[in-house]
Structures are given as structure tokens and as C-alpha cells.
Amino acid sequence: MTQPAPPPSNVLPASASASASGSASAATAAALPFRASTEQACAWLAAQTGDQWDLARLLAHLTPYVWLDYDASLAELFGEANGGYAAPIFYQDDIARLVAGSDDVLITRTKDVYKIVAVLPPGGLRRPLAALLFQQRDIERLPAALARAAVPVPVAAPPAAKESQAGIGRHDVLAAFAPLVKIDLDKAMSEALGVFGDDGARVKGSARKSPKLALWNPVTLALGLNDLYRVPLPRLSAAFRSHACLDDWRARWELTLELLR
């Protein structure tokens, strides 16, 4: 008698996908694939943190992706990636729809294979919820980031400025803030007037040798992203908690928020 074929290795049993609890096994945690489904990400994080995870909580910390097979009608998205690529979902309205409990995925803006922001045709692209994917590296970094964020930081006057606090570099800016905006932040940072005009968040004088060597004040940058590009303050606060390059600026950011209230 022919035995039924085993399920694919990246598909969880129904019992595992039904609950993202701390009962997830070590074997499940070790089996985290390069791109994990919502259920796999929740199970892995539950095993690591001892907490329950669901899609809404994932979206508060991680950027979701959807694999797009090559589509000739959207050829400009794919470049030379003839087989397709993993497209990020970062636009706040698309994320809010998922958090609210939508029964499918709607993508109205994404980034092409070259990581340039692209506005999709009217109506966007729809995919089933099961198509959502999360990057292995992002998931694996999250427990440490959460542990670091859990360490209380007193809200007090910021310490005297140090040389290291003059600003952060281009790589750190893109790592912390590019996933939060729909503009091409890398391109905006290269323009003569900085991101917001009149040097904006760029530390004055730091770009004399080369714009690529400029330093950026992350607090000023974050406030500008909220004011001009509608990036929610909670997501900006999460960036300050989650990125080591912003540790020295976290107290200053939280004090700024207190003053704005």
C-alpha cells in the first residue's frame, strides 16, 4: 500500500498553527526557515520569549513580505529577477488593514527588487493571508531587541553631548528608519538639502568631505518623519528601542516626547 507523502517541511501541523504559545518545541524553534510564515514566526518567538504571539504583534516589530512571481505587466518591479522576489509591505495603511484583522493582504505600495519605493496600480495587489512571510534574520534578532527594550531608561535630561552623540551615520539611519517610510530615504539623504530642506536632520558641517560621510541627528530625523511623512510615533519609538545604534539617543527621544505632550 502506497504511503501518503509527508507534508512540506515548512508547513506546520494544524495544532501548531492554531496557537502561538510558549509550548512551541525546541525542534520548531530550530527549524525556522529563511522566510517564515506567520505561524512559524509566532511559534519560534513563543519558544524564545515564553509569550504568546499573533500577527498583530509581529507587525508591531517586523516587516512582512509577500513573494511575487514574475508578472510582465509589472516588469519594472522585477528588474532582472525573472523568477520573482520577496516584496516588502511597509505602507502604514496596508499594515493597519492587516492589524485590524483583514482576511487577505492588500499591497498598494512596496519596493522593487532594487529596494526603490514603487506605487502599485490602482487596486493594488491582493494575496491570501497565508502568503505573508517574515525574514529569518529579522525574527532571530527580535528577542534580543525586546530584551534590550525591556531595560528601563529613566526619563531625565540628556547627558552632556559626547563626540559619539554628534549623530549617526548613513548605514545606521537606513537600518533604523528606511523600513518605516514610503520615500526613498537613501536618495533623500544624498540630496543637497538633506531630507527636509535647510540641512534638515543632517548635522551641519558633517558632509563637507562627502555627503556619504554626513552624520544625522536621529531625534530630529524621527520628528521630521512623523511630521512630514506621517510615520506613527509608536513605530518611531520602537526603532529607538530596537536598534543598538540609537541607544545613546533613546533618553533624548523619550524626553522630547514628554515635552511634546
PDB file of C-alpha atoms in Angstrom:
ATOM      1  CA  MET A   1       0.000   0.000   0.000  1.00  0.00           C
ATOM      2  CA  THR A   2       1.379   3.389  -1.001  1.00  0.00           C
ATOM      3  CA  GLN A   3       2.116   5.623   1.963  1.00  0.00           C
ATOM      4  CA  PRO A   4       0.890   9.249   1.784  1.00  0.00           C
ATOM      5  CA  ALA A   5       3.599  11.794   1.089  1.00  0.00           C
ATOM      6  CA  PRO A   6       4.726  13.740   4.166  1.00  0.00           C
ATOM      7  CA  PRO A   7       3.727  17.406   4.365  1.00  0.00           C
ATOM      8  CA  PRO A   8       6.268  20.011   3.207  1.00  0.00           C
ATOM      9  CA  SER A   9       8.830  20.841   5.892  1.00  0.00           C
ATOM     10  CA  ASN A  10       7.749  24.475   6.059  1.00  0.00           C
ATOM     11  CA  VAL A  11       4.094  23.678   6.814  1.00  0.00           C
ATOM     12  CA  LEU A  12       3.189  23.421  10.487  1.00  0.00           C
ATOM     13  CA  PRO A  13       0.622  20.905  11.751  1.00  0.00           C
ATOM     14  CA  ALA A  14      -2.798  22.388  12.449  1.00  0.00           C
ATOM     15  CA  SER A  15      -2.239  22.094  16.193  1.00  0.00           C
ATOM     16  CA  ALA A  16       0.913  24.230  15.988  1.00  0.00           C
ATOM     17  CA  SER A  17      -0.600  26.925  13.765  1.00  0.00           C
ATOM     18  CA  ALA A  18      -3.702  27.187  15.944  1.00  0.00           C
ATOM     19  CA  SER A  19      -1.742  28.547  18.900  1.00  0.00           C
ATOM     20  CA  ALA A  20       1.420  30.669  19.087  1.00  0.00           C
ATOM     21  CA  SER A  21       2.134  29.838  22.712  1.00  0.00           C
ATOM     22  CA  GLY A  22       5.208  29.164  24.811  1.00  0.00           C
ATOM     23  CA  SER A  23       4.622  25.426  24.349  1.00  0.00           C
ATOM     24  CA  ALA A  24       6.350  25.505  20.943  1.00  0.00           C
ATOM     25  CA  SER A  25       9.107  22.918  20.927  1.00  0.00           C
ATOM     26  CA  ALA A  26      12.832  23.464  20.603  1.00  0.00           C
ATOM     27  CA  ALA A  27      12.668  21.498  17.368  1.00  0.00           C
ATOM     28  CA  THR A  28      10.199  24.026  15.954  1.00  0.00           C
ATOM     29  CA  ALA A  29      12.496  26.884  17.003  1.00  0.00           C
ATOM     30  CA  ALA A  30      15.477  25.244  15.317  1.00  0.00           C
ATOM     31  CA  ALA A  31      13.523  24.727  12.098  1.00  0.00           C
ATOM     32  CA  LEU A  32      12.917  28.422  11.387  1.00  0.00           C
ATOM     33  CA  PRO A  33      13.201  28.743   7.585  1.00  0.00           C
ATOM     34  CA  PHE A  34      14.820  31.559   5.618  1.00  0.00           C
ATOM     35  CA  ARG A  35      11.373  33.079   5.080  1.00  0.00           C
ATOM     36  CA  ALA A  36       8.889  32.027   7.740  1.00  0.00           C
ATOM     37  CA  SER A  37       5.111  32.010   7.659  1.00  0.00           C
ATOM     38  CA  THR A  38       3.129  33.869  10.303  1.00  0.00           C
ATOM     39  CA  GLU A  39       2.533  30.626  12.197  1.00  0.00           C
ATOM     40  CA  GLN A  40       6.205  29.632  12.087  1.00  0.00           C
ATOM     41  CA  ALA A  41       7.359  33.075  13.242  1.00  0.00           C
ATOM     42  CA  CYS A  42       4.854  33.090  16.108  1.00  0.00           C
ATOM     43  CA  ALA A  43       5.818  29.573  17.219  1.00  0.00           C
ATOM     44  CA  TRP A  44       9.550  30.364  17.127  1.00  0.00           C
ATOM     45  CA  LEU A  45       9.154  33.597  19.080  1.00  0.00           C
ATOM     46  CA  ALA A  46       6.870  31.902  21.592  1.00  0.00           C
ATOM     47  CA  ALA A  47       9.571  29.302  22.226  1.00  0.00           C
ATOM     48  CA  GLN A  48      12.205  32.023  22.654  1.00  0.00           C
ATOM     49  CA  THR A  49      10.236  34.504  24.765  1.00  0.00           C
ATOM     50  CA  GLY A  50       7.664  32.413  26.612  1.00  0.00           C
ATOM     51  CA  ASP A  51       4.928  34.784  25.421  1.00  0.00           C
ATOM     52  CA  GLN A  52       2.060  34.324  23.001  1.00  0.00           C
ATOM     53  CA  TRP A  53       2.458  35.891  19.566  1.00  0.00           C
ATOM     54  CA  ASP A  54      -0.021  36.709  16.831  1.00  0.00           C
ATOM     55  CA  LEU A  55       0.048  38.591  13.542  1.00  0.00           C
ATOM     56  CA  ALA A  56      -0.724  41.978  15.076  1.00  0.00           C
ATOM     57  CA  ARG A  57       2.185  41.652  17.499  1.00  0.00           C
ATOM     58  CA  LEU A  58       4.533  40.545  14.727  1.00  0.00           C
ATOM     59  CA  LEU A  59       3.582  43.584  12.657  1.00  0.00           C
ATOM     60  CA  ALA A  60       4.456  45.905  15.538  1.00  0.00           C
ATOM     61  CA  HIS A  61       8.081  44.752  15.283  1.00  0.00           C
ATOM     62  CA  LEU A  62       8.741  43.122  11.905  1.00  0.00           C
ATOM     63  CA  THR A  63       8.327  43.968   8.233  1.00  0.00           C
ATOM     64  CA  PRO A  64       6.210  41.382   6.396  1.00  0.00           C
ATOM     65  CA  TYR A  65       6.921  40.253   2.841  1.00  0.00           C
ATOM     66  CA  VAL A  66       4.981  38.552   0.064  1.00  0.00           C
ATOM     67  CA  TRP A  67       6.632  36.532  -2.671  1.00  0.00           C
ATOM     68  CA  LEU A  68       5.705  37.957  -6.087  1.00  0.00           C
ATOM     69  CA  ASP A  69       6.103  35.676  -9.075  1.00  0.00           C
ATOM     70  CA  TYR A  70       7.263  37.479 -12.207  1.00  0.00           C
ATOM     71  CA  ASP A  71       4.455  39.468 -13.827  1.00  0.00           C
ATOM     72  CA  ALA A  72       5.100  41.021 -17.228  1.00  0.00           C
ATOM     73  CA  SER A  73       2.510  43.726 -16.536  1.00  0.00           C
ATOM     74  CA  LEU A  74       4.653  44.881 -13.587  1.00  0.00           C
ATOM     75  CA  ALA A  75       8.029  44.214 -15.198  1.00  0.00           C
ATOM     76  CA  GLU A  76       9.556  47.374 -13.704  1.00  0.00           C
ATOM     77  CA  LEU A  77       9.267  45.823 -10.221  1.00  0.00           C
ATOM     78  CA  PHE A  78      11.327  42.765 -11.070  1.00  0.00           C
ATOM     79  CA  GLY A  79      14.326  44.101 -12.962  1.00  0.00           C
ATOM     80  CA  GLU A  80      16.440  41.049 -13.747  1.00  0.00           C
ATOM     81  CA  ALA A  81      14.664  38.858 -11.179  1.00  0.00           C
ATOM     82  CA  ASN A  82      12.799  36.808 -13.767  1.00  0.00           C
ATOM     83  CA  GLY A  83      11.642  34.251 -11.235  1.00  0.00           C
ATOM     84  CA  GLY A  84      10.195  36.767  -8.783  1.00  0.00           C
ATOM     85  CA  TYR A  85      11.263  38.332  -5.492  1.00  0.00           C
ATOM     86  CA  ALA A  86      10.095  38.939  -1.908  1.00  0.00           C
ATOM     87  CA  ALA A  87       8.288  42.299  -1.841  1.00  0.00           C
ATOM     88  CA  PRO A  88       8.090  44.154   1.493  1.00  0.00           C
ATOM     89  CA  ILE A  89       4.841  45.521   2.909  1.00  0.00           C
ATOM     90  CA  PHE A  90       5.610  48.724   4.782  1.00  0.00           C
ATOM     91  CA  TYR A  91       2.979  51.319   3.837  1.00  0.00           C
ATOM     92  CA  GLN A  92       1.129  52.217   7.029  1.00  0.00           C
ATOM     93  CA  ASP A  93      -2.366  51.870   5.520  1.00  0.00           C
ATOM     94  CA  ASP A  94      -1.559  48.367   4.260  1.00  0.00           C
ATOM     95  CA  ILE A  95      -0.168  47.402   7.673  1.00  0.00           C
ATOM     96  CA  ALA A  96      -3.127  48.948   9.534  1.00  0.00           C
ATOM     97  CA  ARG A  97      -5.508  46.881   7.433  1.00  0.00           C
ATOM     98  CA  LEU A  98      -3.725  43.694   8.489  1.00  0.00           C
ATOM     99  CA  VAL A  99      -3.638  44.705  12.151  1.00  0.00           C
ATOM    100  CA  ALA A 100      -7.397  45.400  12.016  1.00  0.00           C
ATOM    101  CA  GLY A 101      -8.000  41.754  11.080  1.00  0.00           C
ATOM    102  CA  SER A 102      -8.315  41.766   7.297  1.00  0.00           C
ATOM    103  CA  ASP A 103      -8.911  38.336   5.782  1.00  0.00           C
ATOM    104  CA  ASP A 104      -6.428  38.980   2.959  1.00  0.00           C
ATOM    105  CA  VAL A 105      -3.359  41.078   2.107  1.00  0.00           C
ATOM    106  CA  LEU A 106      -3.623  44.295   0.101  1.00  0.00           C
ATOM    107  CA  ILE A 107      -0.371  45.830  -1.157  1.00  0.00           C
ATOM    108  CA  THR A 108      -0.660  49.368  -2.537  1.00  0.00           C
ATOM    109  CA  ARG A 109       2.999  50.350  -2.171  1.00  0.00           C
ATOM    110  CA  THR A 110       6.125  48.225  -1.988  1.00  0.00           C
ATOM    111  CA  LYS A 111       9.787  48.333  -3.011  1.00  0.00           C
ATOM    112  CA  ASP A 112      11.058  46.884  -6.245  1.00  0.00           C
ATOM    113  CA  VAL A 113      13.859  44.350  -6.485  1.00  0.00           C
ATOM    114  CA  TYR A 114      16.354  47.255  -6.249  1.00  0.00           C
ATOM    115  CA  LYS A 115      14.690  48.482  -2.993  1.00  0.00           C
ATOM    116  CA  ILE A 116      13.220  51.597  -4.635  1.00  0.00           C
ATOM    117  CA  VAL A 117       9.730  52.569  -3.454  1.00  0.00           C
ATOM    118  CA  ALA A 118       7.044  51.744  -6.023  1.00  0.00           C
ATOM    119  CA  VAL A 119       3.381  52.749  -6.050  1.00  0.00           C
ATOM    120  CA  LEU A 120       1.303  49.911  -7.483  1.00  0.00           C
ATOM    121  CA  PRO A 121      -1.528  50.388  -9.997  1.00  0.00           C
ATOM    122  CA  PRO A 122      -4.992  51.326  -8.633  1.00  0.00           C
ATOM    123  CA  GLY A 123      -6.442  48.457  -6.652  1.00  0.00           C
ATOM    124  CA  GLY A 124      -3.000  47.212  -5.643  1.00  0.00           C
ATOM    125  CA  LEU A 125      -2.164  43.540  -5.350  1.00  0.00           C
ATOM    126  CA  ARG A 126      -4.167  41.119  -3.233  1.00  0.00           C
ATOM    127  CA  ARG A 127      -2.806  37.938  -1.720  1.00  0.00           C
ATOM    128  CA  PRO A 128      -4.103  35.466   0.891  1.00  0.00           C
ATOM    129  CA  LEU A 129      -3.007  35.938   4.495  1.00  0.00           C
ATOM    130  CA  ALA A 130      -1.098  32.674   4.225  1.00  0.00           C
ATOM    131  CA  ALA A 131       1.228  34.370   1.724  1.00  0.00           C
ATOM    132  CA  LEU A 132       2.733  36.633   4.411  1.00  0.00           C
ATOM    133  CA  LEU A 133       6.396  35.892   5.103  1.00  0.00           C
ATOM    134  CA  PHE A 134       8.899  37.158   7.661  1.00  0.00           C
ATOM    135  CA  GLN A 135      12.676  37.195   7.203  1.00  0.00           C
ATOM    136  CA  GLN A 136      14.591  34.713   9.340  1.00  0.00           C
ATOM    137  CA  ARG A 137      17.256  37.263  10.283  1.00  0.00           C
ATOM    138  CA  ASP A 138      14.621  39.768  11.458  1.00  0.00           C
ATOM    139  CA  ILE A 139      12.872  37.165  13.601  1.00  0.00           C
ATOM    140  CA  GLU A 140      16.098  35.909  15.159  1.00  0.00           C
ATOM    141  CA  ARG A 141      17.195  39.439  16.127  1.00  0.00           C
ATOM    142  CA  LEU A 142      13.889  40.301  17.766  1.00  0.00           C
ATOM    143  CA  PRO A 143      14.234  38.519  21.156  1.00  0.00           C
ATOM    144  CA  ALA A 144      17.486  40.352  21.917  1.00  0.00           C
ATOM    145  CA  ALA A 145      15.965  43.665  20.804  1.00  0.00           C
ATOM    146  CA  LEU A 146      12.940  43.095  23.053  1.00  0.00           C
ATOM    147  CA  ALA A 147      15.164  42.221  25.994  1.00  0.00           C
ATOM    148  CA  ARG A 148      17.168  45.384  25.438  1.00  0.00           C
ATOM    149  CA  ALA A 149      13.988  47.448  25.186  1.00  0.00           C
ATOM    150  CA  ALA A 150      12.698  45.987  28.456  1.00  0.00           C
ATOM    151  CA  VAL A 151      15.565  47.565  30.396  1.00  0.00           C
ATOM    152  CA  PRO A 152      14.052  50.725  31.911  1.00  0.00           C
ATOM    153  CA  VAL A 153      15.616  54.011  30.889  1.00  0.00           C
ATOM    154  CA  PRO A 154      14.850  56.904  33.230  1.00  0.00           C
ATOM    155  CA  VAL A 155      13.303  59.932  31.560  1.00  0.00           C
ATOM    156  CA  ALA A 156      15.693  62.666  32.522  1.00  0.00           C
ATOM    157  CA  ALA A 157      17.648  65.477  30.991  1.00  0.00           C
ATOM    158  CA  PRO A 158      20.011  64.015  28.399  1.00  0.00           C
ATOM    159  CA  PRO A 159      23.668  63.750  29.420  1.00  0.00           C
ATOM    160  CA  ALA A 160      26.220  66.188  28.148  1.00  0.00           C
ATOM    161  CA  ALA A 161      26.859  65.672  24.476  1.00  0.00           C
ATOM    162  CA  LYS A 162      29.667  63.337  23.532  1.00  0.00           C
ATOM    163  CA  GLU A 163      31.503  63.077  20.223  1.00  0.00           C
ATOM    164  CA  SER A 164      29.725  59.798  19.573  1.00  0.00           C
ATOM    165  CA  GLN A 165      26.420  61.584  20.023  1.00  0.00           C
ATOM    166  CA  ALA A 166      27.030  64.177  17.344  1.00  0.00           C
ATOM    167  CA  GLY A 167      24.984  61.997  15.027  1.00  0.00           C
ATOM    168  CA  ILE A 168      24.662  58.590  13.421  1.00  0.00           C
ATOM    169  CA  GLY A 169      25.914  57.507  10.008  1.00  0.00           C
ATOM    170  CA  ARG A 170      24.056  56.752   6.814  1.00  0.00           C
ATOM    171  CA  HIS A 171      24.046  52.965   7.306  1.00  0.00           C
ATOM    172  CA  ASP A 172      22.501  53.285  10.777  1.00  0.00           C
ATOM    173  CA  VAL A 173      19.876  55.762   9.534  1.00  0.00           C
ATOM    174  CA  LEU A 174      18.767  53.401   6.789  1.00  0.00           C
ATOM    175  CA  ALA A 175      18.717  50.370   9.094  1.00  0.00           C
ATOM    176  CA  ALA A 176      16.584  52.146  11.717  1.00  0.00           C
ATOM    177  CA  PHE A 177      14.241  54.318   9.651  1.00  0.00           C
ATOM    178  CA  ALA A 178      14.091  53.250   5.980  1.00  0.00           C
ATOM    179  CA  PRO A 179      11.597  50.403   6.684  1.00  0.00           C
ATOM    180  CA  LEU A 180       9.183  52.936   8.209  1.00  0.00           C
ATOM    181  CA  VAL A 181       8.791  55.306   5.261  1.00  0.00           C
ATOM    182  CA  LYS A 182       7.430  55.167   1.743  1.00  0.00           C
ATOM    183  CA  ILE A 183      10.002  57.609   0.349  1.00  0.00           C
ATOM    184  CA  ASP A 184      13.421  56.560  -0.908  1.00  0.00           C
ATOM    185  CA  LEU A 185      15.281  57.647   2.221  1.00  0.00           C
ATOM    186  CA  ASP A 186      18.665  56.738   0.787  1.00  0.00           C
ATOM    187  CA  LYS A 187      18.100  59.091  -2.159  1.00  0.00           C
ATOM    188  CA  ALA A 188      16.696  61.859   0.070  1.00  0.00           C
ATOM    189  CA  MET A 189      19.801  61.721   2.250  1.00  0.00           C
ATOM    190  CA  SER A 190      22.006  62.287  -0.795  1.00  0.00           C
ATOM    191  CA  GLU A 191      20.245  65.418  -1.982  1.00  0.00           C
ATOM    192  CA  ALA A 192      21.766  68.819  -1.337  1.00  0.00           C
ATOM    193  CA  LEU A 193      19.130  69.927   1.159  1.00  0.00           C
ATOM    194  CA  GLY A 194      19.073  66.748   3.206  1.00  0.00           C
ATOM    195  CA  VAL A 195      15.768  65.050   3.947  1.00  0.00           C
ATOM    196  CA  PHE A 196      13.685  68.059   4.978  1.00  0.00           C
ATOM    197  CA  GLY A 197      15.455  71.063   3.463  1.00  0.00           C
ATOM    198  CA  ASP A 198      17.901  73.541   5.030  1.00  0.00           C
ATOM    199  CA  ASP A 199      20.081  70.565   6.018  1.00  0.00           C
ATOM    200  CA  GLY A 200      17.137  69.119   7.950  1.00  0.00           C
ATOM    201  CA  ALA A 201      18.340  66.422  10.337  1.00  0.00           C
ATOM    202  CA  ARG A 202      21.858  66.409   8.894  1.00  0.00           C
ATOM    203  CA  VAL A 203      24.476  67.626  11.360  1.00  0.00           C
ATOM    204  CA  LYS A 204      25.770  70.879   9.930  1.00  0.00           C
ATOM    205  CA  GLY A 205      29.272  70.674   8.545  1.00  0.00           C
ATOM    206  CA  SER A 206      29.446  66.879   8.672  1.00  0.00           C
ATOM    207  CA  ALA A 207      29.036  66.491   4.899  1.00  0.00           C
ATOM    208  CA  ARG A 208      31.893  68.763   3.833  1.00  0.00           C
ATOM    209  CA  LYS A 209      34.092  65.916   2.644  1.00  0.00           C
ATOM    210  CA  SER A 210      31.309  63.785   1.198  1.00  0.00           C
ATOM    211  CA  PRO A 211      27.506  63.524   1.616  1.00  0.00           C
ATOM    212  CA  LYS A 212      28.005  59.820   2.289  1.00  0.00           C
ATOM    213  CA  LEU A 213      30.074  60.693   5.387  1.00  0.00           C
ATOM    214  CA  ALA A 214      27.417  63.007   6.823  1.00  0.00           C
ATOM    215  CA  LEU A 215      26.097  62.475  10.334  1.00  0.00           C
ATOM    216  CA  TRP A 216      22.399  62.661  11.161  1.00  0.00           C
ATOM    217  CA  ASN A 217      20.565  63.622  14.334  1.00  0.00           C
ATOM    218  CA  PRO A 218      18.125  60.712  14.747  1.00  0.00           C
ATOM    219  CA  VAL A 219      15.774  62.618  17.071  1.00  0.00           C
ATOM    220  CA  THR A 220      15.365  65.472  14.582  1.00  0.00           C
ATOM    221  CA  LEU A 221      15.048  62.940  11.767  1.00  0.00           C
ATOM    222  CA  ALA A 222      12.355  60.959  13.591  1.00  0.00           C
ATOM    223  CA  LEU A 223      10.334  64.084  14.360  1.00  0.00           C
ATOM    224  CA  GLY A 224      10.507  65.099  10.706  1.00  0.00           C
ATOM    225  CA  LEU A 225       9.390  61.663   9.537  1.00  0.00           C
ATOM    226  CA  ASN A 226       6.397  61.912  11.846  1.00  0.00           C
ATOM    227  CA  ASP A 227       5.516  65.468  10.834  1.00  0.00           C
ATOM    228  CA  LEU A 228       6.021  65.281   7.067  1.00  0.00           C
ATOM    229  CA  TYR A 229       5.590  61.594   6.259  1.00  0.00           C
ATOM    230  CA  ARG A 230       3.069  60.521   8.914  1.00  0.00           C
ATOM    231  CA  VAL A 231       5.232  57.813  10.454  1.00  0.00           C
ATOM    232  CA  PRO A 232       3.459  56.998  13.748  1.00  0.00           C
ATOM    233  CA  LEU A 233       5.302  57.944  16.933  1.00  0.00           C
ATOM    234  CA  PRO A 234       4.900  54.416  18.410  1.00  0.00           C
ATOM    235  CA  ARG A 235       6.745  52.905  15.430  1.00  0.00           C
ATOM    236  CA  LEU A 236       9.493  55.511  15.766  1.00  0.00           C
ATOM    237  CA  SER A 237       9.760  54.744  19.487  1.00  0.00           C
ATOM    238  CA  ALA A 238      10.067  51.055  18.640  1.00  0.00           C
ATOM    239  CA  ALA A 239      13.006  51.907  16.371  1.00  0.00           C
ATOM    240  CA  PHE A 240      14.789  53.693  19.236  1.00  0.00           C
ATOM    241  CA  ARG A 241      14.216  50.648  21.456  1.00  0.00           C
ATOM    242  CA  SER A 242      15.237  48.059  18.881  1.00  0.00           C
ATOM    243  CA  HIS A 243      18.449  49.410  17.308  1.00  0.00           C
ATOM    244  CA  ALA A 244      21.710  49.489  19.236  1.00  0.00           C
ATOM    245  CA  CYS A 245      22.902  52.473  17.183  1.00  0.00           C
ATOM    246  CA  LEU A 246      20.136  54.544  18.827  1.00  0.00           C
ATOM    247  CA  ASP A 247      20.830  53.509  22.438  1.00  0.00           C
ATOM    248  CA  ASP A 248      22.652  56.780  23.218  1.00  0.00           C
ATOM    249  CA  TRP A 249      19.717  58.738  21.782  1.00  0.00           C
ATOM    250  CA  ARG A 250      16.856  56.898  23.434  1.00  0.00           C
ATOM    251  CA  ALA A 251      16.680  59.090  26.566  1.00  0.00           C
ATOM    252  CA  ARG A 252      16.749  62.235  24.428  1.00  0.00           C
ATOM    253  CA  TRP A 253      13.931  60.884  22.232  1.00  0.00           C
ATOM    254  CA  GLU A 254      11.762  59.989  25.229  1.00  0.00           C
ATOM    255  CA  LEU A 255      12.370  63.387  26.805  1.00  0.00           C
ATOM    256  CA  THR A 256      11.346  65.029  23.511  1.00  0.00           C
ATOM    257  CA  LEU A 257       8.112  63.033  23.511  1.00  0.00           C
ATOM    258  CA  GLU A 258       7.407  64.120  27.087  1.00  0.00           C
ATOM    259  CA  LEU A 259       7.868  67.761  26.104  1.00  0.00           C
ATOM    260  CA  LEU A 260       5.501  67.330  23.152  1.00  0.00           C
ATOM    261  CA  ARG A 261       2.668  66.006  25.300  1.00  0.00           C
TER     262      ARG A 261
END
